[in-house]
Amino acid sequence: NQSERMKRLIEDLVEVSKASSGNIEINLDRCNAGVMISQMAGEYEQRLADAGLELVCTAPEEEVFVMADGRRIWRVFDNLMNNARKYALSGTRVYVSLEAEGERAVFRFKNISREALSVNADELSERFVRGDESRNTEGNGLGLSLVKKILDVTDGEISAENLPEGEYLMYGAIRTKAD
């Protein structure tokens, strides 16, 4: 287990470093954002259910296309959904939505954190920062940093928000340039 965690940490560090320096290969292609949401739901619905979470996905009826690197966007989805699986309060829902807003497609991920966050939402995308410093799960504190770096180099953006109750975290809007 420890060697697998170390391998994952090294891979994440290399990818964050490449993205930070602009040395990451990006292959933009026309992608159907609704299909991306459906694929993600198929991949994570059971994993979330096993963690006591219900996945709720919403998308517009009309097709929404984006110019994106499908592999990199999948990494973004994977990191966000794994965070929800690991850190969301059991017995709650994980919401994922897709909306077309002007010339952008906006993906929103929202869940209720199991523990109150000990950092400001803006700090979550910094390297090695974890929402609760007492966490001792398999995470390495690079997931949201990697998400931010990938989106920075693909003309996307991410924001996080602590909602008034203090225990909610919304992974704001992931914006990818629509075609």
mmCIF file of C-alpha atoms in Angstrom:
data_model
loop_
_atom_site.group_PDB
_atom_site.id
_atom_site.type_symbol
_atom_site.label_atom_id
_atom_site.label_comp_id
_atom_site.label_asym_id
_atom_site.label_seq_id
_atom_site.Cartn_x
_atom_site.Cartn_y
_atom_site.Cartn_z
ATOM 1 C CA ASN A 1 0.000 0.000 0.000
ATOM 2 C CA GLN A 2 2.745 2.440 0.918
ATOM 3 C CA SER A 3 4.641 1.877 -2.332
ATOM 4 C CA GLU A 4 1.417 2.395 -4.315
ATOM 5 C CA ARG A 5 0.754 5.644 -2.435
ATOM 6 C CA MET A 6 4.333 6.787 -3.099
ATOM 7 C CA LYS A 7 3.961 5.962 -6.807
ATOM 8 C CA ARG A 8 0.727 7.966 -6.986
ATOM 9 C CA LEU A 9 2.349 10.885 -5.146
ATOM 10 C CA ILE A 10 5.274 10.947 -7.592
ATOM 11 C CA GLU A 11 2.929 10.752 -10.604
ATOM 12 C CA ASP A 12 0.809 13.604 -9.220
ATOM 13 C CA LEU A 13 3.889 15.711 -8.476
ATOM 14 C CA VAL A 14 5.220 15.200 -12.001
ATOM 15 C CA GLU A 15 1.852 16.097 -13.538
ATOM 16 C CA VAL A 16 1.426 19.198 -11.358
ATOM 17 C CA SER A 17 4.979 20.257 -12.217
ATOM 18 C CA LYS A 18 4.385 19.793 -15.956
ATOM 19 C CA ALA A 19 1.129 21.724 -15.815
ATOM 20 C CA SER A 20 2.724 24.515 -13.747
ATOM 21 C CA SER A 21 5.575 24.917 -16.209
ATOM 22 C CA GLY A 22 3.370 24.668 -19.296
ATOM 23 C CA ASN A 23 5.066 21.431 -20.387
ATOM 24 C CA ILE A 24 1.884 19.395 -20.368
ATOM 25 C CA GLU A 25 0.575 18.079 -23.674
ATOM 26 C CA ILE A 26 -2.969 19.259 -24.391
ATOM 27 C CA ASN A 27 -5.009 17.762 -27.230
ATOM 28 C CA LEU A 28 -8.192 19.776 -27.644
ATOM 29 C CA ASP A 29 -11.056 18.045 -29.386
ATOM 30 C CA ARG A 30 -14.792 18.607 -29.716
ATOM 31 C CA CYS A 31 -16.465 16.708 -26.855
ATOM 32 C CA ASN A 32 -20.104 16.232 -25.913
ATOM 33 C CA ALA A 33 -20.218 17.475 -22.312
ATOM 34 C CA GLY A 34 -23.452 15.601 -21.556
ATOM 35 C CA VAL A 35 -21.846 12.317 -22.591
ATOM 36 C CA MET A 36 -18.896 13.130 -20.347
ATOM 37 C CA ILE A 37 -21.283 13.569 -17.396
ATOM 38 C CA SER A 38 -23.061 10.282 -18.231
ATOM 39 C CA GLN A 39 -19.772 8.401 -18.413
ATOM 40 C CA MET A 40 -18.639 9.872 -15.122
ATOM 41 C CA ALA A 41 -21.960 8.911 -13.503
ATOM 42 C CA GLY A 42 -21.623 5.348 -14.780
ATOM 43 C CA GLU A 43 -18.120 5.136 -13.378
ATOM 44 C CA TYR A 44 -18.890 6.615 -9.947
ATOM 45 C CA GLU A 45 -22.495 5.850 -9.050
ATOM 46 C CA GLN A 46 -21.692 2.510 -7.387
ATOM 47 C CA ARG A 47 -18.470 3.749 -5.772
ATOM 48 C CA LEU A 48 -20.389 6.601 -4.186
ATOM 49 C CA ALA A 49 -23.218 4.285 -3.143
ATOM 50 C CA ASP A 50 -20.633 2.039 -1.454
ATOM 51 C CA ALA A 51 -19.542 5.113 0.532
ATOM 52 C CA GLY A 52 -23.163 5.846 1.542
ATOM 53 C CA LEU A 53 -23.603 8.667 -0.975
ATOM 54 C CA GLU A 54 -26.216 9.257 -3.658
ATOM 55 C CA LEU A 55 -25.131 10.735 -6.985
ATOM 56 C CA VAL A 56 -27.508 13.265 -8.548
ATOM 57 C CA CYS A 57 -26.615 14.439 -12.067
ATOM 58 C CA THR A 58 -28.419 17.078 -14.104
ATOM 59 C CA ALA A 59 -27.753 18.260 -17.640
ATOM 60 C CA PRO A 60 -29.727 20.192 -20.240
ATOM 61 C CA GLU A 61 -31.752 18.258 -22.804
ATOM 62 C CA GLU A 62 -29.958 19.956 -25.686
ATOM 63 C CA GLU A 63 -26.431 18.825 -26.441
ATOM 64 C CA VAL A 64 -23.593 20.947 -25.093
ATOM 65 C CA PHE A 65 -20.235 20.654 -26.839
ATOM 66 C CA VAL A 66 -16.880 21.854 -25.549
ATOM 67 C CA MET A 67 -13.369 22.040 -26.881
ATOM 68 C CA ALA A 68 -11.450 20.022 -24.314
ATOM 69 C CA ASP A 69 -8.748 17.462 -23.802
ATOM 70 C CA GLY A 70 -10.955 14.511 -22.882
ATOM 71 C CA ARG A 71 -8.182 12.723 -20.977
ATOM 72 C CA ARG A 72 -7.339 15.811 -18.922
ATOM 73 C CA ILE A 73 -10.983 16.649 -18.205
ATOM 74 C CA TRP A 74 -11.491 13.049 -17.117
ATOM 75 C CA ARG A 75 -8.622 13.534 -14.649
ATOM 76 C CA VAL A 76 -10.420 16.613 -13.308
ATOM 77 C CA PHE A 77 -13.684 14.662 -12.897
ATOM 78 C CA ASP A 78 -11.829 11.710 -11.363
ATOM 79 C CA ASN A 79 -10.101 13.888 -8.752
ATOM 80 C CA LEU A 80 -13.306 15.729 -7.826
ATOM 81 C CA MET A 81 -15.385 12.556 -7.577
ATOM 82 C CA ASN A 82 -12.719 10.738 -5.572
ATOM 83 C CA ASN A 83 -12.625 13.692 -3.167
ATOM 84 C CA ALA A 84 -16.401 13.467 -2.782
ATOM 85 C CA ARG A 85 -16.184 9.697 -2.215
ATOM 86 C CA LYS A 86 -13.475 10.082 0.417
ATOM 87 C CA TYR A 87 -14.592 13.215 2.259
ATOM 88 C CA ALA A 88 -18.367 13.716 1.852
ATOM 89 C CA LEU A 89 -20.727 13.109 4.745
ATOM 90 C CA SER A 90 -22.240 9.624 4.462
ATOM 91 C CA GLY A 91 -25.998 9.595 3.898
ATOM 92 C CA THR A 92 -25.921 12.743 1.748
ATOM 93 C CA ARG A 93 -25.955 13.497 -1.962
ATOM 94 C CA VAL A 94 -23.210 14.446 -4.380
ATOM 95 C CA TYR A 95 -24.535 16.814 -7.040
ATOM 96 C CA VAL A 96 -23.003 17.175 -10.473
ATOM 97 C CA SER A 97 -24.581 19.512 -12.974
ATOM 98 C CA LEU A 98 -23.873 20.784 -16.457
ATOM 99 C CA GLU A 99 -25.156 24.092 -17.779
ATOM 100 C CA ALA A 100 -24.479 26.098 -20.899
ATOM 101 C CA GLU A 101 -23.728 29.706 -19.936
ATOM 102 C CA GLY A 102 -23.061 31.877 -22.940
ATOM 103 C CA GLU A 103 -19.979 30.542 -24.643
ATOM 104 C CA ARG A 104 -19.030 28.363 -21.704
ATOM 105 C CA ALA A 105 -20.070 24.985 -20.429
ATOM 106 C CA VAL A 106 -20.152 24.953 -16.638
ATOM 107 C CA PHE A 107 -19.735 21.761 -14.633
ATOM 108 C CA ARG A 108 -20.614 22.088 -10.934
ATOM 109 C CA PHE A 109 -19.730 19.568 -8.247
ATOM 110 C CA LYS A 110 -21.283 19.965 -4.816
ATOM 111 C CA ASN A 111 -21.234 17.880 -1.668
ATOM 112 C CA ILE A 112 -21.403 18.192 2.103
ATOM 113 C CA SER A 113 -18.055 17.683 3.763
ATOM 114 C CA ARG A 114 -17.889 15.025 6.490
ATOM 115 C CA GLU A 115 -15.711 17.296 8.655
ATOM 116 C CA ALA A 116 -15.776 21.054 9.004
ATOM 117 C CA LEU A 117 -13.099 22.526 6.755
ATOM 118 C CA SER A 118 -10.081 23.906 8.570
ATOM 119 C CA VAL A 119 -8.958 26.039 5.607
ATOM 120 C CA ASN A 120 -10.507 28.694 3.426
ATOM 121 C CA ALA A 121 -11.958 27.344 0.162
ATOM 122 C CA ASP A 122 -9.489 29.458 -1.861
ATOM 123 C CA GLU A 123 -6.569 27.626 -0.238
ATOM 124 C CA LEU A 124 -7.800 24.161 -1.238
ATOM 125 C CA SER A 125 -6.158 24.268 -4.655
ATOM 126 C CA GLU A 126 -2.699 24.916 -3.202
ATOM 127 C CA ARG A 127 -0.256 22.007 -3.222
ATOM 128 C CA PHE A 128 -0.407 19.662 -0.219
ATOM 129 C CA VAL A 129 -3.345 21.496 1.344
ATOM 130 C CA ARG A 130 -6.104 19.341 2.754
ATOM 131 C CA GLY A 131 -9.535 20.510 3.875
ATOM 132 C CA ASP A 132 -9.073 19.017 7.316
ATOM 133 C CA GLU A 133 -5.512 18.773 8.577
ATOM 134 C CA SER A 134 -6.377 15.742 10.712
ATOM 135 C CA ARG A 135 -7.247 13.652 7.643
ATOM 136 C CA ASN A 136 -5.238 10.472 7.394
ATOM 137 C CA THR A 137 -6.789 8.905 4.310
ATOM 138 C CA GLU A 138 -5.011 8.016 1.079
ATOM 139 C CA GLY A 139 -5.022 11.550 -0.324
ATOM 140 C CA ASN A 140 -1.836 13.527 -0.739
ATOM 141 C CA GLY A 141 -3.182 17.070 -0.963
ATOM 142 C CA LEU A 142 -2.375 17.416 -4.672
ATOM 143 C CA GLY A 143 -5.745 16.564 -6.240
ATOM 144 C CA LEU A 144 -7.294 20.028 -6.349
ATOM 145 C CA SER A 145 -3.959 21.632 -7.189
ATOM 146 C CA LEU A 146 -3.712 19.330 -10.187
ATOM 147 C CA VAL A 147 -7.314 20.104 -11.157
ATOM 148 C CA LYS A 148 -6.565 23.837 -11.052
ATOM 149 C CA LYS A 149 -3.369 23.484 -13.097
ATOM 150 C CA ILE A 150 -5.058 21.331 -15.754
ATOM 151 C CA LEU A 151 -7.887 23.814 -16.087
ATOM 152 C CA ASP A 152 -5.484 26.760 -16.197
ATOM 153 C CA VAL A 153 -3.751 25.320 -19.270
ATOM 154 C CA THR A 154 -7.001 24.317 -21.005
ATOM 155 C CA ASP A 155 -8.701 27.722 -20.759
ATOM 156 C CA GLY A 156 -10.840 26.541 -17.872
ATOM 157 C CA GLU A 157 -11.174 27.704 -14.323
ATOM 158 C CA ILE A 158 -12.256 26.319 -10.996
ATOM 159 C CA SER A 159 -13.444 27.948 -7.836
ATOM 160 C CA ALA A 160 -14.479 26.594 -4.481
ATOM 161 C CA GLU A 161 -16.919 28.047 -2.015
ATOM 162 C CA ASN A 162 -17.671 27.471 1.643
ATOM 163 C CA LEU A 163 -21.403 27.878 2.026
ATOM 164 C CA PRO A 164 -22.861 29.671 5.085
ATOM 165 C CA GLU A 165 -23.346 26.537 7.195
ATOM 166 C CA GLY A 166 -19.571 26.092 7.230
ATOM 167 C CA GLU A 167 -19.609 22.395 6.428
ATOM 168 C CA TYR A 168 -20.546 22.627 2.763
ATOM 169 C CA LEU A 169 -18.050 22.835 -0.019
ATOM 170 C CA MET A 170 -18.941 23.552 -3.599
ATOM 171 C CA TYR A 171 -16.314 22.959 -6.231
ATOM 172 C CA GLY A 172 -17.588 26.079 -7.919
ATOM 173 C CA ALA A 173 -17.750 26.014 -11.664
ATOM 174 C CA ILE A 174 -15.381 24.278 -13.971
ATOM 175 C CA ARG A 175 -15.522 26.223 -17.171
ATOM 176 C CA THR A 176 -14.301 24.885 -20.458
ATOM 177 C CA LYS A 177 -14.412 26.863 -23.678
ATOM 178 C CA ALA A 178 -17.446 25.884 -25.757
ATOM 179 C CA ASP A 179 -17.033 25.508 -29.519
#
